[in-house]
């Protein structure tokens, strides 16, 4: 479980694609890693399979992960957002993030508003029902607030919607957002609470498909 508050920017040191899977080596700058611990890499929950005391860690990405995220496009030198799993005593400064990606979004525009950055991100239509204005959403592992919604958008012949985001200087400087340009792919995870509410309503005793306990 994560909170969407990025702890460090890592650097990709090696990428090896093989048999529909990938081995990824990242310089994490985290010197007290533990074997088997979960780390969100650009918002994707990955398992540390080896590491050294300098904080260089390796991860194995399955074909399932590669098919659902843009991590397969990472190259040596790329910067990635990193977050370790939250502890029970940690302040939840963001929101509940699982590291289970729901889809791939596309950065469509970037402009400035004072010292902040204004982004618009295209998201596939099947996630629209989980997104509300001023609600929380995760892009590349970053917990962000939905500032505006633009419906009825088509991008590269795909139906969807756009989310307007305002990025403060601290977030811009301490995440990989500053390295992205329009048409960059981003991992998106919607608020899991919305999915639970939808499921409860769908299967409640009073719904058409519900059953009495």
PDB file of C-alpha atoms in Angstrom:
ATOM      1  CA  UNK A   1       0.000   0.000   0.000  1.00  0.00           C
ATOM      2  CA  UNK A   2       1.253   3.454  -0.939  1.00  0.00           C
ATOM      3  CA  UNK A   3       0.145   7.063  -0.544  1.00  0.00           C
ATOM      4  CA  UNK A   4       1.229   8.660  -3.807  1.00  0.00           C
ATOM      5  CA  UNK A   5       3.828  10.886  -2.143  1.00  0.00           C
ATOM      6  CA  UNK A   6       7.035  10.432  -4.123  1.00  0.00           C
ATOM      7  CA  UNK A   7      10.076   9.881  -1.904  1.00  0.00           C
ATOM      8  CA  UNK A   8      12.860   9.860  -4.454  1.00  0.00           C
ATOM      9  CA  UNK A   9      13.676  10.109  -8.136  1.00  0.00           C
ATOM     10  CA  UNK A  10      15.520   7.045  -9.327  1.00  0.00           C
ATOM     11  CA  UNK A  11      17.571   6.530 -12.472  1.00  0.00           C
ATOM     12  CA  UNK A  12      17.265   3.505 -14.758  1.00  0.00           C
ATOM     13  CA  UNK A  13      20.657   1.798 -15.003  1.00  0.00           C
ATOM     14  CA  UNK A  14      19.806  -1.292 -17.077  1.00  0.00           C
ATOM     15  CA  UNK A  15      16.895  -2.741 -19.038  1.00  0.00           C
ATOM     16  CA  UNK A  16      16.738  -6.291 -20.358  1.00  0.00           C
ATOM     17  CA  UNK A  17      13.738  -7.556 -22.325  1.00  0.00           C
ATOM     18  CA  UNK A  18      13.399 -11.330 -22.634  1.00  0.00           C
ATOM     19  CA  UNK A  19      10.656 -13.908 -23.097  1.00  0.00           C
ATOM     20  CA  UNK A  20       7.832 -11.331 -22.882  1.00  0.00           C
ATOM     21  CA  UNK A  21       9.253 -10.097 -19.569  1.00  0.00           C
ATOM     22  CA  UNK A  22      11.769  -7.498 -18.471  1.00  0.00           C
ATOM     23  CA  UNK A  23      14.520  -7.115 -15.888  1.00  0.00           C
ATOM     24  CA  UNK A  24      14.903  -3.549 -14.664  1.00  0.00           C
ATOM     25  CA  UNK A  25      17.783  -2.106 -12.647  1.00  0.00           C
ATOM     26  CA  UNK A  26      17.271   1.219 -10.902  1.00  0.00           C
ATOM     27  CA  UNK A  27      19.595   3.431  -8.898  1.00  0.00           C
ATOM     28  CA  UNK A  28      17.145   4.162  -6.088  1.00  0.00           C
ATOM     29  CA  UNK A  29      19.411   6.090  -3.666  1.00  0.00           C
ATOM     30  CA  UNK A  30      17.707   4.042  -0.906  1.00  0.00           C
ATOM     31  CA  UNK A  31      20.421   2.376   1.162  1.00  0.00           C
ATOM     32  CA  UNK A  32      18.297   0.301   3.545  1.00  0.00           C
ATOM     33  CA  UNK A  33      16.297  -1.761   1.072  1.00  0.00           C
ATOM     34  CA  UNK A  34      15.018  -5.195   2.018  1.00  0.00           C
ATOM     35  CA  UNK A  35      14.812  -8.228  -0.225  1.00  0.00           C
ATOM     36  CA  UNK A  36      11.217  -8.801  -1.345  1.00  0.00           C
ATOM     37  CA  UNK A  37       9.893  -5.406  -0.282  1.00  0.00           C
ATOM     38  CA  UNK A  38       7.422  -3.560  -2.489  1.00  0.00           C
ATOM     39  CA  UNK A  39       8.383  -0.301  -4.179  1.00  0.00           C
ATOM     40  CA  UNK A  40       6.146   1.734  -6.454  1.00  0.00           C
ATOM     41  CA  UNK A  41       8.103   2.555  -9.613  1.00  0.00           C
ATOM     42  CA  UNK A  42       6.175   5.174 -11.594  1.00  0.00           C
ATOM     43  CA  UNK A  43       3.164   4.010  -9.641  1.00  0.00           C
ATOM     44  CA  UNK A  44       3.583   0.294 -10.378  1.00  0.00           C
ATOM     45  CA  UNK A  45       4.053  -1.971  -7.369  1.00  0.00           C
ATOM     46  CA  UNK A  46       7.250  -3.963  -7.995  1.00  0.00           C
ATOM     47  CA  UNK A  47       9.213  -6.376  -5.823  1.00  0.00           C
ATOM     48  CA  UNK A  48      12.900  -5.907  -4.998  1.00  0.00           C
ATOM     49  CA  UNK A  49      14.581  -9.100  -6.182  1.00  0.00           C
ATOM     50  CA  UNK A  50      18.172  -8.010  -5.501  1.00  0.00           C
ATOM     51  CA  UNK A  51      20.040  -4.903  -4.342  1.00  0.00           C
ATOM     52  CA  UNK A  52      23.368  -3.628  -3.146  1.00  0.00           C
ATOM     53  CA  UNK A  53      24.307  -1.318  -0.287  1.00  0.00           C
ATOM     54  CA  UNK A  54      24.524   1.651  -2.664  1.00  0.00           C
ATOM     55  CA  UNK A  55      20.806   1.323  -3.328  1.00  0.00           C
ATOM     56  CA  UNK A  56      20.945  -0.132  -6.836  1.00  0.00           C
ATOM     57  CA  UNK A  57      17.993  -2.525  -7.045  1.00  0.00           C
ATOM     58  CA  UNK A  58      16.710  -4.955  -9.634  1.00  0.00           C
ATOM     59  CA  UNK A  59      13.093  -5.789 -10.417  1.00  0.00           C
ATOM     60  CA  UNK A  60      11.455  -8.400 -12.630  1.00  0.00           C
ATOM     61  CA  UNK A  61       8.456  -7.266 -14.679  1.00  0.00           C
ATOM     62  CA  UNK A  62       6.095  -9.927 -15.972  1.00  0.00           C
ATOM     63  CA  UNK A  63       4.368  -9.867 -19.331  1.00  0.00           C
ATOM     64  CA  UNK A  64       1.173  -8.827 -17.546  1.00  0.00           C
ATOM     65  CA  UNK A  65       2.877  -5.723 -16.134  1.00  0.00           C
ATOM     66  CA  UNK A  66       4.378  -4.845 -19.503  1.00  0.00           C
ATOM     67  CA  UNK A  67       1.019  -5.220 -21.265  1.00  0.00           C
ATOM     68  CA  UNK A  68      -0.780  -2.884 -18.860  1.00  0.00           C
ATOM     69  CA  UNK A  69       1.839  -0.160 -18.273  1.00  0.00           C
ATOM     70  CA  UNK A  70       4.385   1.854 -20.302  1.00  0.00           C
ATOM     71  CA  UNK A  71       7.307   0.576 -18.207  1.00  0.00           C
ATOM     72  CA  UNK A  72       8.500  -1.503 -21.149  1.00  0.00           C
ATOM     73  CA  UNK A  73       9.455   1.735 -22.918  1.00  0.00           C
ATOM     74  CA  UNK A  74      11.917   2.777 -20.190  1.00  0.00           C
ATOM     75  CA  UNK A  75      15.477   3.364 -21.355  1.00  0.00           C
ATOM     76  CA  UNK A  76      18.797   3.708 -19.569  1.00  0.00           C
ATOM     77  CA  UNK A  77      19.039   7.128 -17.941  1.00  0.00           C
ATOM     78  CA  UNK A  78      15.281   7.616 -17.584  1.00  0.00           C
ATOM     79  CA  UNK A  79      14.096   9.104 -14.299  1.00  0.00           C
ATOM     80  CA  UNK A  80      11.417   7.205 -12.377  1.00  0.00           C
ATOM     81  CA  UNK A  81       9.272   8.105  -9.374  1.00  0.00           C
ATOM     82  CA  UNK A  82       9.877   5.925  -6.318  1.00  0.00           C
ATOM     83  CA  UNK A  83       7.827   5.349  -3.181  1.00  0.00           C
ATOM     84  CA  UNK A  84       8.264   2.698  -0.515  1.00  0.00           C
ATOM     85  CA  UNK A  85       5.230   1.067   1.059  1.00  0.00           C
ATOM     86  CA  UNK A  86       3.632   3.092   3.841  1.00  0.00           C
ATOM     87  CA  UNK A  87       3.997   2.075   7.483  1.00  0.00           C
ATOM     88  CA  UNK A  88       1.049   2.019   9.878  1.00  0.00           C
ATOM     89  CA  UNK A  89       2.530   5.013  11.694  1.00  0.00           C
ATOM     90  CA  UNK A  90       3.009   7.092   8.537  1.00  0.00           C
ATOM     91  CA  UNK A  91       0.917  10.203   7.854  1.00  0.00           C
ATOM     92  CA  UNK A  92      -1.258   9.583   4.799  1.00  0.00           C
ATOM     93  CA  UNK A  93      -0.380  12.832   3.035  1.00  0.00           C
ATOM     94  CA  UNK A  94      -1.782  11.654  -0.289  1.00  0.00           C
ATOM     95  CA  UNK A  95      -4.487   9.016  -0.644  1.00  0.00           C
ATOM     96  CA  UNK A  96      -4.721   5.218  -0.668  1.00  0.00           C
ATOM     97  CA  UNK A  97      -2.702   3.949  -3.630  1.00  0.00           C
ATOM     98  CA  UNK A  98      -2.316   0.245  -4.398  1.00  0.00           C
ATOM     99  CA  UNK A  99       0.252   0.384  -7.165  1.00  0.00           C
ATOM    100  CA  UNK A 100      -2.141  -1.599  -9.373  1.00  0.00           C
ATOM    101  CA  UNK A 101      -2.386   0.329 -12.627  1.00  0.00           C
ATOM    102  CA  UNK A 102      -5.846   0.781 -14.159  1.00  0.00           C
ATOM    103  CA  UNK A 103      -4.764   2.088 -17.544  1.00  0.00           C
ATOM    104  CA  UNK A 104      -2.385   4.163 -19.612  1.00  0.00           C
ATOM    105  CA  UNK A 105      -2.930   7.915 -19.906  1.00  0.00           C
ATOM    106  CA  UNK A 106      -1.343  10.427 -22.293  1.00  0.00           C
ATOM    107  CA  UNK A 107      -0.023  13.881 -21.478  1.00  0.00           C
ATOM    108  CA  UNK A 108      -1.635  16.183 -24.042  1.00  0.00           C
ATOM    109  CA  UNK A 109      -0.600  19.712 -23.047  1.00  0.00           C
ATOM    110  CA  UNK A 110       1.553  21.734 -20.660  1.00  0.00           C
ATOM    111  CA  UNK A 111       1.248  25.426 -19.850  1.00  0.00           C
ATOM    112  CA  UNK A 112       2.150  27.786 -17.006  1.00  0.00           C
ATOM    113  CA  UNK A 113       0.047  29.590 -14.410  1.00  0.00           C
ATOM    114  CA  UNK A 114       2.411  31.771 -12.423  1.00  0.00           C
ATOM    115  CA  UNK A 115       5.056  29.474 -10.960  1.00  0.00           C
ATOM    116  CA  UNK A 116       2.784  26.418 -11.253  1.00  0.00           C
ATOM    117  CA  UNK A 117       2.412  24.076 -14.207  1.00  0.00           C
ATOM    118  CA  UNK A 118      -0.940  23.269 -15.787  1.00  0.00           C
ATOM    119  CA  UNK A 119      -1.247  19.841 -17.404  1.00  0.00           C
ATOM    120  CA  UNK A 120      -4.011  18.159 -19.348  1.00  0.00           C
ATOM    121  CA  UNK A 121      -3.961  14.377 -19.457  1.00  0.00           C
ATOM    122  CA  UNK A 122      -6.060  12.130 -21.698  1.00  0.00           C
ATOM    123  CA  UNK A 123      -7.571   9.083 -19.965  1.00  0.00           C
ATOM    124  CA  UNK A 124      -9.534   6.200 -21.561  1.00  0.00           C
ATOM    125  CA  UNK A 125     -13.322   6.467 -21.257  1.00  0.00           C
ATOM    126  CA  UNK A 126     -13.776   3.275 -19.222  1.00  0.00           C
ATOM    127  CA  UNK A 127     -12.245   5.025 -16.189  1.00  0.00           C
ATOM    128  CA  UNK A 128     -14.489   8.099 -16.360  1.00  0.00           C
ATOM    129  CA  UNK A 129     -17.006   6.827 -13.794  1.00  0.00           C
ATOM    130  CA  UNK A 130     -14.303   6.686 -11.110  1.00  0.00           C
ATOM    131  CA  UNK A 131     -13.085  10.270 -11.495  1.00  0.00           C
ATOM    132  CA  UNK A 132     -14.680  13.339  -9.883  1.00  0.00           C
ATOM    133  CA  UNK A 133     -13.656  16.976  -9.794  1.00  0.00           C
ATOM    134  CA  UNK A 134     -11.465  17.718  -6.742  1.00  0.00           C
ATOM    135  CA  UNK A 135     -11.068  13.995  -6.175  1.00  0.00           C
ATOM    136  CA  UNK A 136      -7.755  12.122  -6.048  1.00  0.00           C
ATOM    137  CA  UNK A 137      -6.019  10.308  -8.898  1.00  0.00           C
ATOM    138  CA  UNK A 138      -2.558   8.847  -9.374  1.00  0.00           C
ATOM    139  CA  UNK A 139      -0.359   9.473 -12.413  1.00  0.00           C
ATOM    140  CA  UNK A 140       3.017   7.689 -12.489  1.00  0.00           C
ATOM    141  CA  UNK A 141       2.625   7.086  -8.765  1.00  0.00           C
ATOM    142  CA  UNK A 142       1.968  10.740  -7.867  1.00  0.00           C
ATOM    143  CA  UNK A 143      -1.130  11.523  -5.812  1.00  0.00           C
ATOM    144  CA  UNK A 144      -2.771  14.480  -7.561  1.00  0.00           C
ATOM    145  CA  UNK A 145      -6.019  16.446  -7.321  1.00  0.00           C
ATOM    146  CA  UNK A 146      -8.413  16.564 -10.272  1.00  0.00           C
ATOM    147  CA  UNK A 147      -8.849  20.280 -10.946  1.00  0.00           C
ATOM    148  CA  UNK A 148     -11.024  20.048 -14.047  1.00  0.00           C
ATOM    149  CA  UNK A 149     -12.697  17.472 -16.281  1.00  0.00           C
ATOM    150  CA  UNK A 150     -13.195  17.708 -20.044  1.00  0.00           C
ATOM    151  CA  UNK A 151     -15.560  15.126 -21.528  1.00  0.00           C
ATOM    152  CA  UNK A 152     -16.094  13.980 -25.091  1.00  0.00           C
ATOM    153  CA  UNK A 153     -12.412  13.934 -26.052  1.00  0.00           C
ATOM    154  CA  UNK A 154     -10.980  11.749 -28.813  1.00  0.00           C
ATOM    155  CA  UNK A 155      -7.219  11.159 -28.892  1.00  0.00           C
ATOM    156  CA  UNK A 156      -5.586   9.023 -31.583  1.00  0.00           C
ATOM    157  CA  UNK A 157      -9.036   7.596 -32.442  1.00  0.00           C
ATOM    158  CA  UNK A 158      -9.606   6.540 -28.826  1.00  0.00           C
ATOM    159  CA  UNK A 159     -12.598   7.865 -26.893  1.00  0.00           C
ATOM    160  CA  UNK A 160     -11.993   9.315 -23.478  1.00  0.00           C
ATOM    161  CA  UNK A 161     -11.769  12.447 -21.397  1.00  0.00           C
ATOM    162  CA  UNK A 162      -9.114  14.838 -20.182  1.00  0.00           C
ATOM    163  CA  UNK A 163      -8.122  15.744 -16.653  1.00  0.00           C
ATOM    164  CA  UNK A 164      -6.799  19.191 -15.809  1.00  0.00           C
ATOM    165  CA  UNK A 165      -4.045  19.283 -13.177  1.00  0.00           C
ATOM    166  CA  UNK A 166      -2.184  22.109 -11.479  1.00  0.00           C
ATOM    167  CA  UNK A 167       1.315  21.086 -10.399  1.00  0.00           C
ATOM    168  CA  UNK A 168       3.040  23.129  -7.703  1.00  0.00           C
ATOM    169  CA  UNK A 169       6.809  23.810  -8.002  1.00  0.00           C
ATOM    170  CA  UNK A 170       7.774  21.268  -5.316  1.00  0.00           C
ATOM    171  CA  UNK A 171       5.984  18.411  -7.099  1.00  0.00           C
ATOM    172  CA  UNK A 172       7.378  19.518 -10.455  1.00  0.00           C
ATOM    173  CA  UNK A 173      10.939  19.554  -9.170  1.00  0.00           C
ATOM    174  CA  UNK A 174      10.799  16.330  -7.132  1.00  0.00           C
ATOM    175  CA  UNK A 175       9.069  13.982  -9.605  1.00  0.00           C
ATOM    176  CA  UNK A 176       9.559  12.898 -13.209  1.00  0.00           C
ATOM    177  CA  UNK A 177       6.835  15.269 -14.455  1.00  0.00           C
ATOM    178  CA  UNK A 178       9.429  17.860 -15.473  1.00  0.00           C
ATOM    179  CA  UNK A 179      10.996  15.334 -17.869  1.00  0.00           C
ATOM    180  CA  UNK A 180       7.758  14.539 -19.716  1.00  0.00           C
ATOM    181  CA  UNK A 181       6.597  16.152 -22.942  1.00  0.00           C
ATOM    182  CA  UNK A 182       3.244  16.033 -24.765  1.00  0.00           C
ATOM    183  CA  UNK A 183       2.293  12.520 -25.932  1.00  0.00           C
ATOM    184  CA  UNK A 184       4.260  10.922 -23.080  1.00  0.00           C
ATOM    185  CA  UNK A 185       2.547   7.844 -21.648  1.00  0.00           C
ATOM    186  CA  UNK A 186       1.690   7.750 -17.948  1.00  0.00           C
ATOM    187  CA  UNK A 187       0.412   5.059 -15.609  1.00  0.00           C
ATOM    188  CA  UNK A 188      -2.980   5.951 -14.145  1.00  0.00           C
ATOM    189  CA  UNK A 189      -4.618   4.508 -11.032  1.00  0.00           C
ATOM    190  CA  UNK A 190      -8.042   5.743  -9.990  1.00  0.00           C
ATOM    191  CA  UNK A 191      -9.184   6.002  -6.375  1.00  0.00           C
ATOM    192  CA  UNK A 192      -9.841   2.424  -5.230  1.00  0.00           C
ATOM    193  CA  UNK A 193     -12.598   3.649  -2.883  1.00  0.00           C
ATOM    194  CA  UNK A 194     -14.691   4.580  -5.929  1.00  0.00           C
ATOM    195  CA  UNK A 195     -14.393   1.031  -7.254  1.00  0.00           C
ATOM    196  CA  UNK A 196     -15.458  -0.432  -3.919  1.00  0.00           C
ATOM    197  CA  UNK A 197     -18.501   1.858  -3.784  1.00  0.00           C
ATOM    198  CA  UNK A 198     -19.468   0.842  -7.320  1.00  0.00           C
ATOM    199  CA  UNK A 199     -19.164  -2.831  -6.423  1.00  0.00           C
ATOM    200  CA  UNK A 200     -21.206  -2.451  -3.218  1.00  0.00           C
ATOM    201  CA  UNK A 201     -23.990  -0.672  -5.077  1.00  0.00           C
ATOM    202  CA  UNK A 202     -23.953  -3.226  -7.875  1.00  0.00           C
ATOM    203  CA  UNK A 203     -24.229  -6.216  -5.556  1.00  0.00           C
ATOM    204  CA  UNK A 204     -26.343  -4.737  -2.776  1.00  0.00           C
ATOM    205  CA  UNK A 205     -29.541  -6.621  -1.796  1.00  0.00           C
ATOM    206  CA  UNK A 206     -31.594  -3.782  -3.251  1.00  0.00           C
ATOM    207  CA  UNK A 207     -29.949  -3.784  -6.692  1.00  0.00           C
ATOM    208  CA  UNK A 208     -31.203  -5.789  -9.656  1.00  0.00           C
ATOM    209  CA  UNK A 209     -28.275  -8.205  -9.503  1.00  0.00           C
ATOM    210  CA  UNK A 210     -27.833  -8.225  -5.739  1.00  0.00           C
ATOM    211  CA  UNK A 211     -28.477 -11.108  -3.371  1.00  0.00           C
ATOM    212  CA  UNK A 212     -29.754 -11.095   0.170  1.00  0.00           C
ATOM    213  CA  UNK A 213     -27.058 -12.229   2.649  1.00  0.00           C
TER     214      UNK A 213
END
